[in-house]
Tab-separated table of C-alpha atoms in Angstrom:
chain	number	residue	atom	x	y	z
A	1	UNK	CA	16.433	-36.663	18.604
A	2	UNK	CA	14.741	-33.461	19.740
A	3	UNK	CA	14.460	-30.896	16.974
A	4	UNK	CA	14.739	-27.174	17.621
A	5	UNK	CA	11.336	-25.470	18.078
A	6	UNK	CA	12.070	-23.272	15.042
A	7	UNK	CA	12.606	-26.284	12.775
A	8	UNK	CA	8.901	-26.917	12.005
A	9	UNK	CA	8.540	-23.278	10.939
A	10	UNK	CA	11.594	-23.602	8.717
A	11	UNK	CA	10.055	-26.710	7.158
A	12	UNK	CA	6.761	-24.869	6.560
A	13	UNK	CA	8.581	-21.940	4.973
A	14	UNK	CA	10.516	-24.312	2.712
A	15	UNK	CA	7.328	-26.094	1.657
A	16	UNK	CA	5.717	-22.747	0.852
A	17	UNK	CA	8.761	-21.748	-1.222
A	18	UNK	CA	8.747	-25.053	-3.108
A	19	UNK	CA	5.055	-24.568	-3.862
A	20	UNK	CA	5.643	-21.036	-5.127
A	21	UNK	CA	8.428	-22.283	-7.398
A	22	UNK	CA	6.282	-25.116	-8.741
A	23	UNK	CA	3.568	-22.585	-9.648
A	24	UNK	CA	5.847	-20.454	-11.873
A	25	UNK	CA	4.450	-21.023	-15.369
A	26	UNK	CA	6.628	-22.784	-17.932
A	27	UNK	CA	7.795	-20.287	-20.510
A	28	UNK	CA	7.489	-17.426	-18.047
A	29	UNK	CA	9.464	-14.399	-19.317
A	30	UNK	CA	12.396	-13.961	-16.941
A	31	UNK	CA	13.195	-10.338	-17.691
A	32	UNK	CA	10.060	-9.004	-15.989
A	33	UNK	CA	10.262	-6.720	-12.931
A	34	UNK	CA	9.755	-7.975	-9.392
A	35	UNK	CA	8.928	-6.345	-6.038
A	36	UNK	CA	12.707	-6.458	-5.402
A	37	UNK	CA	13.551	-3.546	-7.697
A	38	UNK	CA	17.209	-4.560	-8.054
A	39	UNK	CA	16.236	-7.983	-9.446
A	40	UNK	CA	14.391	-9.022	-12.578
A	41	UNK	CA	12.637	-12.398	-12.389
A	42	UNK	CA	15.702	-14.424	-13.462
A	43	UNK	CA	18.019	-12.709	-10.987
A	44	UNK	CA	15.468	-13.088	-8.190
A	45	UNK	CA	14.947	-16.807	-8.859
A	46	UNK	CA	18.699	-17.365	-8.956
A	47	UNK	CA	19.206	-15.448	-5.690
A	48	UNK	CA	16.321	-17.330	-4.036
A	49	UNK	CA	17.494	-20.782	-5.127
A	50	UNK	CA	21.134	-20.090	-4.247
A	51	UNK	CA	20.688	-18.616	-0.789
A	52	UNK	CA	17.523	-20.261	0.518
A	53	UNK	CA	18.160	-23.661	-1.066
A	54	UNK	CA	21.895	-24.267	-1.209
A	55	UNK	CA	22.846	-21.562	1.271
A	56	UNK	CA	20.370	-22.902	3.816
A	57	UNK	CA	22.039	-26.316	3.747
A	58	UNK	CA	25.593	-24.937	3.747
A	59	UNK	CA	24.858	-22.694	6.742
A	60	UNK	CA	23.593	-25.693	8.716
A	61	UNK	CA	26.739	-27.675	7.834
A	62	UNK	CA	29.091	-24.667	8.288
A	63	UNK	CA	30.498	-25.127	4.787
A	64	UNK	CA	31.194	-22.579	2.056
A	65	UNK	CA	29.016	-22.256	-1.009
A	66	UNK	CA	31.035	-23.580	-3.973
A	67	UNK	CA	31.943	-20.986	-6.591
A	68	UNK	CA	30.207	-22.937	-9.346
A	69	UNK	CA	26.899	-22.598	-7.485
A	70	UNK	CA	27.363	-18.860	-6.978
A	71	UNK	CA	27.893	-18.388	-10.720
A	72	UNK	CA	25.124	-20.750	-11.860
A	73	UNK	CA	22.000	-19.644	-13.726
A	74	UNK	CA	19.523	-21.964	-12.018
A	75	UNK	CA	16.581	-20.453	-13.876
A	76	UNK	CA	18.078	-21.613	-17.189
A	77	UNK	CA	17.446	-25.249	-16.227
A	78	UNK	CA	14.059	-26.541	-17.362
A	79	UNK	CA	13.755	-28.549	-14.135
A	80	UNK	CA	14.838	-25.771	-11.749
A	81	UNK	CA	11.539	-25.953	-9.846
A	82	UNK	CA	11.892	-29.658	-8.976
A	83	UNK	CA	15.621	-29.268	-8.304
A	84	UNK	CA	14.912	-26.399	-5.892
A	85	UNK	CA	12.256	-28.443	-4.071
A	86	UNK	CA	14.698	-31.353	-3.684
A	87	UNK	CA	17.430	-29.008	-2.454
A	88	UNK	CA	15.047	-27.492	0.078
A	89	UNK	CA	14.329	-30.978	1.441
A	90	UNK	CA	18.065	-31.573	1.891
A	91	UNK	CA	18.479	-28.182	3.552
A	92	UNK	CA	15.599	-28.701	5.985
A	93	UNK	CA	16.985	-32.156	6.810
A	94	UNK	CA	20.385	-30.603	7.595
A	95	UNK	CA	18.707	-28.312	10.143
A	96	UNK	CA	17.106	-31.291	11.904
A	97	UNK	CA	20.410	-31.901	13.691
A	98	UNK	CA	20.396	-30.109	17.058
A	99	UNK	CA	24.035	-29.097	16.473
A	100	UNK	CA	22.990	-26.998	13.470
A	101	UNK	CA	21.224	-24.595	15.841
A	102	UNK	CA	24.148	-24.291	18.251
A	103	UNK	CA	27.017	-21.824	18.202
A	104	UNK	CA	27.608	-19.355	15.434
A	105	UNK	CA	27.766	-19.226	11.649
A	106	UNK	CA	30.386	-17.154	9.842
A	107	UNK	CA	28.581	-14.588	7.732
A	108	UNK	CA	31.253	-12.951	5.610
A	109	UNK	CA	33.707	-12.628	8.473
A	110	UNK	CA	31.069	-11.782	11.084
A	111	UNK	CA	29.964	-14.555	13.453
A	112	UNK	CA	26.172	-14.663	13.820
A	113	UNK	CA	24.231	-17.006	16.154
A	114	UNK	CA	22.969	-20.003	14.185
A	115	UNK	CA	19.390	-19.390	15.316
A	116	UNK	CA	19.585	-15.844	13.947
A	117	UNK	CA	20.849	-17.137	10.585
A	118	UNK	CA	18.034	-19.690	10.413
A	119	UNK	CA	15.473	-16.992	11.191
A	120	UNK	CA	16.844	-14.702	8.465
A	121	UNK	CA	16.811	-17.543	5.940
A	122	UNK	CA	13.228	-18.388	6.904
A	123	UNK	CA	12.385	-14.729	6.247
A	124	UNK	CA	14.051	-14.914	2.818
A	125	UNK	CA	12.262	-18.152	1.956
A	126	UNK	CA	8.829	-16.688	2.566
A	127	UNK	CA	9.332	-13.126	1.333
A	128	UNK	CA	10.988	-14.234	-1.890
A	129	UNK	CA	8.285	-16.870	-2.398
A	130	UNK	CA	5.821	-13.977	-2.466
A	131	UNK	CA	8.120	-11.880	-4.663
A	132	UNK	CA	8.463	-14.661	-7.252
A	133	UNK	CA	4.775	-15.537	-7.097
A	134	UNK	CA	3.457	-12.020	-7.674
A	135	UNK	CA	6.113	-11.274	-10.305
A	136	UNK	CA	4.892	-14.290	-12.294
A	137	UNK	CA	1.172	-13.666	-11.904
A	138	UNK	CA	0.566	-15.893	-8.889
A	139	UNK	CA	0.066	-15.594	-5.148
A	140	UNK	CA	1.083	-17.434	-1.984
A	141	UNK	CA	-1.089	-18.320	0.997
A	142	UNK	CA	0.755	-17.669	4.251
A	143	UNK	CA	-1.062	-18.719	7.402
A	144	UNK	CA	-1.371	-16.225	10.249
A	145	UNK	CA	1.092	-18.019	12.533
A	146	UNK	CA	3.846	-18.073	9.916
A	147	UNK	CA	2.990	-14.522	8.841
A	148	UNK	CA	3.338	-13.322	12.453
A	149	UNK	CA	6.768	-14.948	12.695
A	150	UNK	CA	7.903	-13.422	9.391
A	151	UNK	CA	6.700	-10.009	10.576
A	152	UNK	CA	8.586	-10.420	13.864
A	153	UNK	CA	11.816	-11.373	12.058
A	154	UNK	CA	11.390	-8.577	9.499
A	155	UNK	CA	10.914	-5.986	12.226
A	156	UNK	CA	13.895	-7.328	14.209
A	157	UNK	CA	16.200	-7.115	11.198
A	158	UNK	CA	14.721	-4.170	9.280
A	159	UNK	CA	17.429	-1.670	10.228
A	160	UNK	CA	20.203	-4.088	9.235
A	161	UNK	CA	18.516	-4.983	5.935
A	162	UNK	CA	17.963	-1.316	5.102
A	163	UNK	CA	21.648	-0.547	5.707
A	164	UNK	CA	22.461	-2.986	2.895
A	165	UNK	CA	19.506	-1.953	0.661
A	166	UNK	CA	17.798	-5.299	1.297
A	167	UNK	CA	14.588	-3.616	2.451
A	168	UNK	CA	12.913	-0.431	1.325
A	169	UNK	CA	11.215	1.790	3.896
A	170	UNK	CA	8.216	0.352	5.733
A	171	UNK	CA	4.944	0.638	3.806
A	172	UNK	CA	1.867	2.264	5.362
A	173	UNK	CA	-1.182	-0.007	5.485
A	174	UNK	CA	-4.898	0.702	5.763
A	175	UNK	CA	-6.895	-0.250	8.851
A	176	UNK	CA	-7.738	-3.929	9.054
A	177	UNK	CA	-4.657	-5.193	7.203
A	178	UNK	CA	-3.970	-8.876	7.833
A	179	UNK	CA	-0.892	-10.382	9.506
A	180	UNK	CA	0.720	-11.229	6.178
A	181	UNK	CA	0.220	-7.698	4.822
A	182	UNK	CA	1.927	-6.380	7.965
A	183	UNK	CA	4.827	-8.775	7.391
A	184	UNK	CA	5.236	-7.582	3.807
A	185	UNK	CA	4.955	-3.926	4.799
A	186	UNK	CA	7.562	-4.331	7.549
A	187	UNK	CA	9.988	-5.592	4.886
A	188	UNK	CA	9.336	-2.591	2.658
A	189	UNK	CA	7.040	-4.470	0.268
A	190	UNK	CA	3.706	-3.126	-0.900
A	191	UNK	CA	1.108	-5.925	-0.579
A	192	UNK	CA	-0.743	-4.351	-3.539
A	193	UNK	CA	2.249	-4.684	-5.905
A	194	UNK	CA	1.300	-6.022	-9.345
A	195	UNK	CA	3.468	-7.275	-12.187
């Protein structure tokens, strides 16, 4: 079976997200602010786990997210980090099938090419990994190749995301900023944000 050329990047993004989740300290206060101003830490973790873990698998399979998942407080589970990592493995495995990348995915009544959905979910995996990491006193290491891809996807979708308040305005960067800082800035995130 020949996997789609985007699949290895999706797998890398999922591994990065799982690592960021694993690094969230036990007992971390979940009411703290995050770079996503509309989310505190609990809401951000729940959004991240739901859409980039379960949603990633359901999009590949063209199935609806069950209501009980949408309403679930994943962050309340002591083992949410390990459960998220296991769910990411299932989701990445679902995208191994060439058929997952073909045709369209229904996105709230709007058909979107499957490749476009996968790219947006990859973006969410990596950006929210950074959001969760910095909100909980950590950091993520994103290699230049993955950072360049995230920047490309962010810039492609910035106008759409801003229409739905998913991105703030682009952030100005100093000379010599790295690829990852450009990716963050394109998504309206300040690379210097601190908890």
